[in-house]
GROMACS .gro file of C-alpha atoms in nm:
model
  349
    1UNK     CA    1  13.970  -1.355  13.616
    2UNK     CA    2  13.651  -1.472  13.834
    3UNK     CA    3  13.555  -1.323  14.197
    4UNK     CA    4  13.530  -1.612  14.315
    5UNK     CA    5  13.860  -1.721  14.185
    6UNK     CA    6  14.046  -1.429  14.316
    7UNK     CA    7  13.883  -1.478  14.645
    8UNK     CA    8  14.035  -1.831  14.697
    9UNK     CA    9  14.343  -1.761  14.593
   10UNK     CA   10  14.367  -1.438  14.795
   11UNK     CA   11  14.250  -1.601  15.116
   12UNK     CA   12  14.453  -1.907  15.077
   13UNK     CA   13  14.795  -1.710  15.105
   14UNK     CA   14  14.603  -1.515  15.391
   15UNK     CA   15  14.546  -1.805  15.569
   16UNK     CA   16  14.882  -1.956  15.529
   17UNK     CA   17  15.082  -1.645  15.637
   18UNK     CA   18  14.814  -1.612  15.920
   19UNK     CA   19  14.924  -1.957  16.057
   20UNK     CA   20  15.264  -1.888  15.989
   21UNK     CA   21  15.241  -1.562  16.244
   22UNK     CA   22  15.031  -1.718  16.507
   23UNK     CA   23  15.316  -1.973  16.545
   24UNK     CA   24  15.550  -1.651  16.544
   25UNK     CA   25  15.346  -1.499  16.826
   26UNK     CA   26  15.320  -1.813  17.028
   27UNK     CA   27  15.702  -1.877  16.970
   28UNK     CA   28  15.798  -1.555  17.099
   29UNK     CA   29  15.579  -1.566  17.380
   30UNK     CA   30  15.693  -1.932  17.462
   31UNK     CA   31  16.076  -1.777  17.461
   32UNK     CA   32  15.987  -1.487  17.703
   33UNK     CA   33  15.812  -1.742  17.884
   34UNK     CA   34  16.199  -1.900  17.938
   35UNK     CA   35  16.347  -1.569  18.076
   36UNK     CA   36  16.347  -1.530  18.458
   37UNK     CA   37  16.049  -1.330  18.571
   38UNK     CA   38  16.142  -1.207  18.905
   39UNK     CA   39  15.876  -1.352  19.084
   40UNK     CA   40  15.619  -1.202  18.792
   41UNK     CA   41  15.308  -1.423  18.700
   42UNK     CA   42  15.362  -1.618  18.395
   43UNK     CA   43  15.042  -1.508  18.272
   44UNK     CA   44  15.269  -1.170  18.164
   45UNK     CA   45  15.415  -1.350  17.885
   46UNK     CA   46  15.061  -1.535  17.764
   47UNK     CA   47  14.823  -1.257  17.789
   48UNK     CA   48  14.953  -1.032  17.489
   49UNK     CA   49  14.938  -1.325  17.282
   50UNK     CA   50  14.549  -1.375  17.335
   51UNK     CA   51  14.551  -0.951  17.328
   52UNK     CA   52  14.719  -0.904  16.979
   53UNK     CA   53  14.524  -1.186  16.810
   54UNK     CA   54  14.216  -1.030  16.936
   55UNK     CA   55  14.096  -1.401  17.077
   56UNK     CA   56  14.091  -1.300  17.449
   57UNK     CA   57  13.723  -1.267  17.515
   58UNK     CA   58  13.648  -1.563  17.335
   59UNK     CA   59  13.927  -1.764  17.520
   60UNK     CA   60  13.798  -1.654  17.840
   61UNK     CA   61  13.445  -1.820  17.733
   62UNK     CA   62  13.652  -2.161  17.728
   63UNK     CA   63  13.942  -2.151  17.984
   64UNK     CA   64  13.932  -1.978  18.325
   65UNK     CA   65  14.307  -1.940  18.352
   66UNK     CA   66  14.578  -1.812  18.095
   67UNK     CA   67  14.833  -2.046  18.127
   68UNK     CA   68  15.060  -2.159  17.859
   69UNK     CA   69  14.898  -2.513  17.836
   70UNK     CA   70  14.571  -2.367  17.732
   71UNK     CA   71  14.676  -2.047  17.509
   72UNK     CA   72  14.881  -2.287  17.298
   73UNK     CA   73  14.620  -2.531  17.284
   74UNK     CA   74  14.344  -2.280  17.227
   75UNK     CA   75  14.597  -2.096  16.939
   76UNK     CA   76  14.735  -2.387  16.764
   77UNK     CA   77  14.499  -2.681  16.795
   78UNK     CA   78  14.158  -2.583  16.884
   79UNK     CA   79  13.911  -2.634  16.539
   80UNK     CA   80  13.660  -2.416  16.704
   81UNK     CA   81  13.915  -2.081  16.707
   82UNK     CA   82  13.863  -1.980  16.350
   83UNK     CA   83  14.248  -1.790  16.380
   84UNK     CA   84  14.402  -2.125  16.520
   85UNK     CA   85  14.680  -2.286  16.315
   86UNK     CA   86  14.485  -2.597  16.242
   87UNK     CA   87  14.159  -2.368  16.142
   88UNK     CA   88  14.356  -2.163  15.936
   89UNK     CA   89  14.586  -2.398  15.746
   90UNK     CA   90  14.261  -2.597  15.719
   91UNK     CA   91  14.110  -2.283  15.540
   92UNK     CA   92  14.381  -2.264  15.328
   93UNK     CA   93  14.332  -2.624  15.209
   94UNK     CA   94  13.988  -2.575  15.150
   95UNK     CA   95  14.048  -2.248  14.916
   96UNK     CA   96  14.330  -2.433  14.751
   97UNK     CA   97  14.100  -2.727  14.671
   98UNK     CA   98  13.855  -2.529  14.525
   99UNK     CA   99  14.105  -2.408  14.263
  100UNK     CA  100  14.280  -2.763  14.223
  101UNK     CA  101  14.240  -2.702  13.816
  102UNK     CA  102  14.407  -2.401  13.830
  103UNK     CA  103  14.663  -2.466  14.094
  104UNK     CA  104  15.018  -2.632  14.033
  105UNK     CA  105  14.980  -2.970  14.138
  106UNK     CA  106  15.252  -2.923  14.401
  107UNK     CA  107  15.085  -2.663  14.561
  108UNK     CA  108  14.799  -2.810  14.674
  109UNK     CA  109  14.945  -3.125  14.730
  110UNK     CA  110  15.201  -2.955  14.977
  111UNK     CA  111  14.873  -2.782  15.171
  112UNK     CA  112  14.722  -3.127  15.191
  113UNK     CA  113  15.004  -3.299  15.325
  114UNK     CA  114  15.026  -3.033  15.587
  115UNK     CA  115  14.659  -3.055  15.677
  116UNK     CA  116  14.685  -3.453  15.711
  117UNK     CA  117  14.964  -3.404  15.941
  118UNK     CA  118  14.777  -3.176  16.153
  119UNK     CA  119  14.446  -3.382  16.194
  120UNK     CA  120  14.634  -3.667  16.375
  121UNK     CA  121  14.804  -3.402  16.659
  122UNK     CA  122  14.663  -3.379  16.984
  123UNK     CA  123  14.776  -3.165  17.294
  124UNK     CA  124  14.965  -3.442  17.394
  125UNK     CA  125  15.190  -3.549  17.128
  126UNK     CA  126  15.251  -3.163  17.055
  127UNK     CA  127  15.404  -3.166  17.427
  128UNK     CA  128  15.604  -3.500  17.310
  129UNK     CA  129  15.741  -3.299  16.981
  130UNK     CA  130  15.817  -2.972  17.154
  131UNK     CA  131  15.656  -2.651  17.143
  132UNK     CA  132  15.961  -2.486  16.962
  133UNK     CA  133  15.978  -2.779  16.720
  134UNK     CA  134  15.622  -2.749  16.641
  135UNK     CA  135  15.620  -2.373  16.578
  136UNK     CA  136  15.924  -2.395  16.348
  137UNK     CA  137  15.788  -2.672  16.134
  138UNK     CA  138  15.484  -2.453  16.065
  139UNK     CA  139  15.709  -2.208  15.984
  140UNK     CA  140  15.892  -2.436  15.736
  141UNK     CA  141  15.552  -2.556  15.595
  142UNK     CA  142  15.479  -2.196  15.529
  143UNK     CA  143  15.802  -2.113  15.338
  144UNK     CA  144  15.787  -2.448  15.138
  145UNK     CA  145  15.423  -2.345  15.014
  146UNK     CA  146  15.555  -1.963  14.929
  147UNK     CA  147  15.831  -2.110  14.757
  148UNK     CA  148  15.646  -2.359  14.577
  149UNK     CA  149  15.447  -2.070  14.448
  150UNK     CA  150  15.671  -1.836  14.318
  151UNK     CA  151  15.851  -2.140  14.171
  152UNK     CA  152  15.528  -2.287  13.999
  153UNK     CA  153  15.260  -2.088  13.955
  154UNK     CA  154  15.230  -1.881  13.612
  155UNK     CA  155  15.281  -1.490  13.677
  156UNK     CA  156  14.929  -1.367  13.580
  157UNK     CA  157  14.647  -1.224  13.793
  158UNK     CA  158  14.589  -1.526  14.000
  159UNK     CA  159  14.927  -1.515  14.133
  160UNK     CA  160  14.900  -1.126  14.189
  161UNK     CA  161  14.622  -1.204  14.411
  162UNK     CA  162  14.822  -1.462  14.616
  163UNK     CA  163  15.104  -1.224  14.666
  164UNK     CA  164  14.826  -0.978  14.769
  165UNK     CA  165  14.693  -1.200  15.009
  166UNK     CA  166  15.053  -1.272  15.158
  167UNK     CA  167  15.149  -0.921  15.219
  168UNK     CA  168  14.846  -0.792  15.341
  169UNK     CA  169  14.849  -1.053  15.634
  170UNK     CA  170  15.183  -1.015  15.682
  171UNK     CA  171  15.190  -0.654  15.751
  172UNK     CA  172  14.912  -0.678  15.990
  173UNK     CA  173  15.079  -0.953  16.180
  174UNK     CA  174  15.401  -0.793  16.207
  175UNK     CA  175  15.288  -0.476  16.313
  176UNK     CA  176  15.062  -0.677  16.594
  177UNK     CA  177  15.350  -0.885  16.736
  178UNK     CA  178  15.580  -0.590  16.739
  179UNK     CA  179  15.278  -0.362  16.897
  180UNK     CA  180  15.209  -0.610  17.193
  181UNK     CA  181  15.575  -0.681  17.297
  182UNK     CA  182  15.660  -0.326  17.284
  183UNK     CA  183  15.348  -0.162  17.437
  184UNK     CA  184  15.226  -0.465  17.713
  185UNK     CA  185  15.552  -0.599  17.837
  186UNK     CA  186  15.756  -0.236  17.822
  187UNK     CA  187  15.493   0.064  17.830
  188UNK     CA  188  15.742   0.297  17.957
  189UNK     CA  189  15.860   0.490  17.690
  190UNK     CA  190  16.176   0.628  17.863
  191UNK     CA  191  16.271   0.260  17.920
  192UNK     CA  192  16.319   0.240  17.541
  193UNK     CA  193  16.705   0.155  17.536
  194UNK     CA  194  16.756  -0.015  17.916
  195UNK     CA  195  16.953  -0.306  17.926
  196UNK     CA  196  16.691  -0.508  18.087
  197UNK     CA  197  16.510  -0.592  17.753
  198UNK     CA  198  16.778  -0.737  17.576
  199UNK     CA  199  16.671  -1.057  17.580
  200UNK     CA  200  16.288  -0.971  17.508
  201UNK     CA  201  16.382  -0.756  17.218
  202UNK     CA  202  16.605  -1.036  17.115
  203UNK     CA  203  16.353  -1.297  17.143
  204UNK     CA  204  16.129  -1.043  16.934
  205UNK     CA  205  16.416  -1.087  16.663
  206UNK     CA  206  16.450  -1.466  16.666
  207UNK     CA  207  16.077  -1.548  16.658
  208UNK     CA  208  16.080  -1.287  16.336
  209UNK     CA  209  16.370  -1.478  16.163
  210UNK     CA  210  16.531  -1.154  16.196
  211UNK     CA  211  16.812  -1.181  16.399
  212UNK     CA  212  17.065  -1.284  16.170
  213UNK     CA  213  16.943  -0.932  15.947
  214UNK     CA  214  16.985  -0.734  16.283
  215UNK     CA  215  17.351  -0.823  16.274
  216UNK     CA  216  17.414  -0.731  15.934
  217UNK     CA  217  17.265  -0.448  15.901
  218UNK     CA  218  17.366  -0.266  16.237
  219UNK     CA  219  17.645  -0.480  16.345
  220UNK     CA  220  17.583  -0.383  16.699
  221UNK     CA  221  17.443  -0.526  17.024
  222UNK     CA  222  17.049  -0.580  17.034
  223UNK     CA  223  16.884  -0.165  17.108
  224UNK     CA  224  16.510  -0.138  17.084
  225UNK     CA  225  16.553   0.178  16.854
  226UNK     CA  226  16.691  -0.025  16.572
  227UNK     CA  227  16.492  -0.336  16.637
  228UNK     CA  228  16.196  -0.086  16.559
  229UNK     CA  229  16.366   0.056  16.301
  230UNK     CA  230  16.435  -0.297  16.080
  231UNK     CA  231  16.094  -0.433  16.146
  232UNK     CA  232  15.939  -0.090  16.030
  233UNK     CA  233  16.094   0.152  15.796
  234UNK     CA  234  16.375  -0.127  15.654
  235UNK     CA  235  16.299  -0.192  15.271
  236UNK     CA  236  16.559  -0.472  15.256
  237UNK     CA  237  16.409  -0.665  15.546
  238UNK     CA  238  16.108  -0.904  15.371
  239UNK     CA  239  15.886  -0.867  15.642
  240UNK     CA  240  15.933  -0.509  15.722
  241UNK     CA  241  15.619  -0.312  15.715
  242UNK     CA  242  15.779  -0.066  15.456
  243UNK     CA  243  15.877  -0.414  15.199
  244UNK     CA  244  15.497  -0.530  15.251
  245UNK     CA  245  15.331  -0.183  15.168
  246UNK     CA  246  15.557  -0.114  14.849
  247UNK     CA  247  15.483  -0.474  14.739
  248UNK     CA  248  15.101  -0.417  14.775
  249UNK     CA  249  15.094  -0.089  14.653
  250UNK     CA  250  15.297  -0.251  14.309
  251UNK     CA  251  15.075  -0.537  14.303
  252UNK     CA  252  14.744  -0.303  14.303
  253UNK     CA  253  14.882  -0.028  14.076
  254UNK     CA  254  14.916  -0.329  13.813
  255UNK     CA  255  14.534  -0.491  13.953
  256UNK     CA  256  14.341  -0.190  14.009
  257UNK     CA  257  14.493   0.151  13.912
  258UNK     CA  258  14.322   0.475  14.024
  259UNK     CA  259  14.100   0.270  14.286
  260UNK     CA  260  14.068   0.401  14.635
  261UNK     CA  261  14.249   0.074  14.774
  262UNK     CA  262  14.577   0.151  14.559
  263UNK     CA  263  14.571   0.508  14.687
  264UNK     CA  264  14.534   0.395  15.040
  265UNK     CA  265  14.838   0.181  14.999
  266UNK     CA  266  15.031   0.453  14.822
  267UNK     CA  267  14.957   0.687  15.127
  268UNK     CA  268  15.117   0.432  15.348
  269UNK     CA  269  15.393   0.323  15.181
  270UNK     CA  270  15.478   0.723  15.121
  271UNK     CA  271  15.492   0.739  15.461
  272UNK     CA  272  15.703   0.410  15.547
  273UNK     CA  273  15.956   0.540  15.279
  274UNK     CA  274  16.044   0.875  15.395
  275UNK     CA  275  15.961   0.816  15.755
  276UNK     CA  276  16.253   0.833  15.998
  277UNK     CA  277  16.267   0.617  16.351
  278UNK     CA  278  16.300   0.966  16.558
  279UNK     CA  279  15.939   1.044  16.410
  280UNK     CA  280  15.790   0.723  16.532
  281UNK     CA  281  15.939   0.693  16.884
  282UNK     CA  282  15.877   1.087  16.923
  283UNK     CA  283  15.495   1.052  16.839
  284UNK     CA  284  15.508   0.717  17.044
  285UNK     CA  285  15.528   0.349  16.888
  286UNK     CA  286  15.194   0.225  16.999
  287UNK     CA  287  14.994   0.478  16.850
  288UNK     CA  288  15.197   0.460  16.508
  289UNK     CA  289  15.156   0.069  16.505
  290UNK     CA  290  14.762   0.145  16.625
  291UNK     CA  291  14.706   0.363  16.347
  292UNK     CA  292  14.908   0.085  16.109
  293UNK     CA  293  14.687  -0.188  16.209
  294UNK     CA  294  14.374   0.036  16.179
  295UNK     CA  295  14.485   0.159  15.813
  296UNK     CA  296  14.563  -0.207  15.718
  297UNK     CA  297  14.230  -0.329  15.800
  298UNK     CA  298  14.065  -0.023  15.590
  299UNK     CA  299  14.304  -0.146  15.299
  300UNK     CA  300  14.182  -0.535  15.338
  301UNK     CA  301  13.855  -0.369  15.344
  302UNK     CA  302  13.857  -0.197  15.044
  303UNK     CA  303  14.011  -0.436  14.856
  304UNK     CA  304  13.731  -0.655  14.921
  305UNK     CA  305  13.486  -0.409  14.818
  306UNK     CA  306  13.685  -0.320  14.482
  307UNK     CA  307  13.729  -0.733  14.386
  308UNK     CA  308  13.399  -0.844  14.537
  309UNK     CA  309  13.591  -1.076  14.802
  310UNK     CA  310  13.467  -1.209  15.111
  311UNK     CA  311  13.519  -1.030  15.450
  312UNK     CA  312  13.725  -1.145  15.701
  313UNK     CA  313  13.591  -1.275  16.060
  314UNK     CA  314  13.923  -1.356  16.199
  315UNK     CA  315  14.161  -1.155  16.376
  316UNK     CA  316  14.032  -0.845  16.504
  317UNK     CA  317  14.185  -0.509  16.614
  318UNK     CA  318  14.257  -0.501  16.967
  319UNK     CA  319  14.340  -0.183  17.051
  320UNK     CA  320  14.057  -0.154  17.327
  321UNK     CA  321  14.205  -0.464  17.478
  322UNK     CA  322  14.563  -0.319  17.462
  323UNK     CA  323  14.448  -0.004  17.628
  324UNK     CA  324  14.307  -0.157  17.898
  325UNK     CA  325  14.585  -0.438  17.986
  326UNK     CA  326  14.833  -0.123  18.001
  327UNK     CA  327  14.608   0.070  18.227
  328UNK     CA  328  14.571  -0.278  18.461
  329UNK     CA  329  14.946  -0.317  18.448
  330UNK     CA  330  15.016   0.041  18.559
  331UNK     CA  331  14.753   0.013  18.802
  332UNK     CA  332  14.922  -0.294  18.981
  333UNK     CA  333  15.277  -0.131  18.946
  334UNK     CA  334  15.137   0.119  19.159
  335UNK     CA  335  14.990  -0.072  19.410
  336UNK     CA  336  15.284  -0.251  19.474
  337UNK     CA  337  15.527  -0.012  19.501
  338UNK     CA  338  15.298   0.224  19.743
  339UNK     CA  339  15.276  -0.133  19.940
  340UNK     CA  340  15.668  -0.152  19.925
  341UNK     CA  341  15.746   0.209  20.051
  342UNK     CA  342  15.735   0.261  20.414
  343UNK     CA  343  15.709   0.632  20.411
  344UNK     CA  344  15.392   0.641  20.202
  345UNK     CA  345  15.256   0.367  20.467
  346UNK     CA  346  15.317   0.579  20.708
  347UNK     CA  347  15.177   0.883  20.559
  348UNK     CA  348  14.814   0.717  20.532
  349UNK     CA  349  14.823   0.612  20.885
   0.00000   0.00000   0.00000
């Protein structure tokens, strides 16, 4: 098939998956913002959403303050933000329009209807609609599109490229969401099983549509190590890193056996298939996820080179921003603890 057609199909599904995952990132941030904060700044819940999606520098050029309204407006409705929900769904629709004679009619009409509904959505109407209701609507439309793709599209190379785009994007966003919620909001490895984080990890599971799956697999209260295990190593969960890379490797074995991108996916699949949760936590979850995001970006670039696809200019790997946020948070926590300690104050005097 033509590289142009493969490129359009690949990015069509990547953009739909990116819109869904942007809604998931905003959803988990919104859920956490509703929890008691003990006097902490509301930006604690919203800054990670910008960091993990690589959008903080661009956001700061447009807004002076990190608030729920500003972040949602920028990440959901801003047409100048290439990774916003509006922008990604528009890009998906344009890629589908370019391949209207290849795609089943239902696929294009579904994307087109979603785009037309978004065009009339302002921030004021979004507030009236409700943030959580909007995030659920985006996820629902993404699920409808995925179901239509599987149920109506011929199982040819074009279909394989749509699945390739879905899984490469899903793996990236699962790792990003898990990393930012673990690393920025709870940087201390020793606090991994504290009950204080029960509701935060529950919010992560709900945003990933994984709460019921967690209860069925573990039949236990929410424990961070088990959440990490479900989202990284459990092949049975459809958004886990393991299943994403198993699917990617199978697809690339069909499309390009022996290619470098196939070798890279096989390498990561082996690590996830035979890895253990204790090895991940002993090494450090942030380090594992950062390495995974970097590896996934390398796979994406290699797929582009192998099939002559357009490079991604959207979400960037936020390793530096996450590290800076962690160091700043630790410095602030240390300063607050020192001010609250009368012994240290007396020693300074």
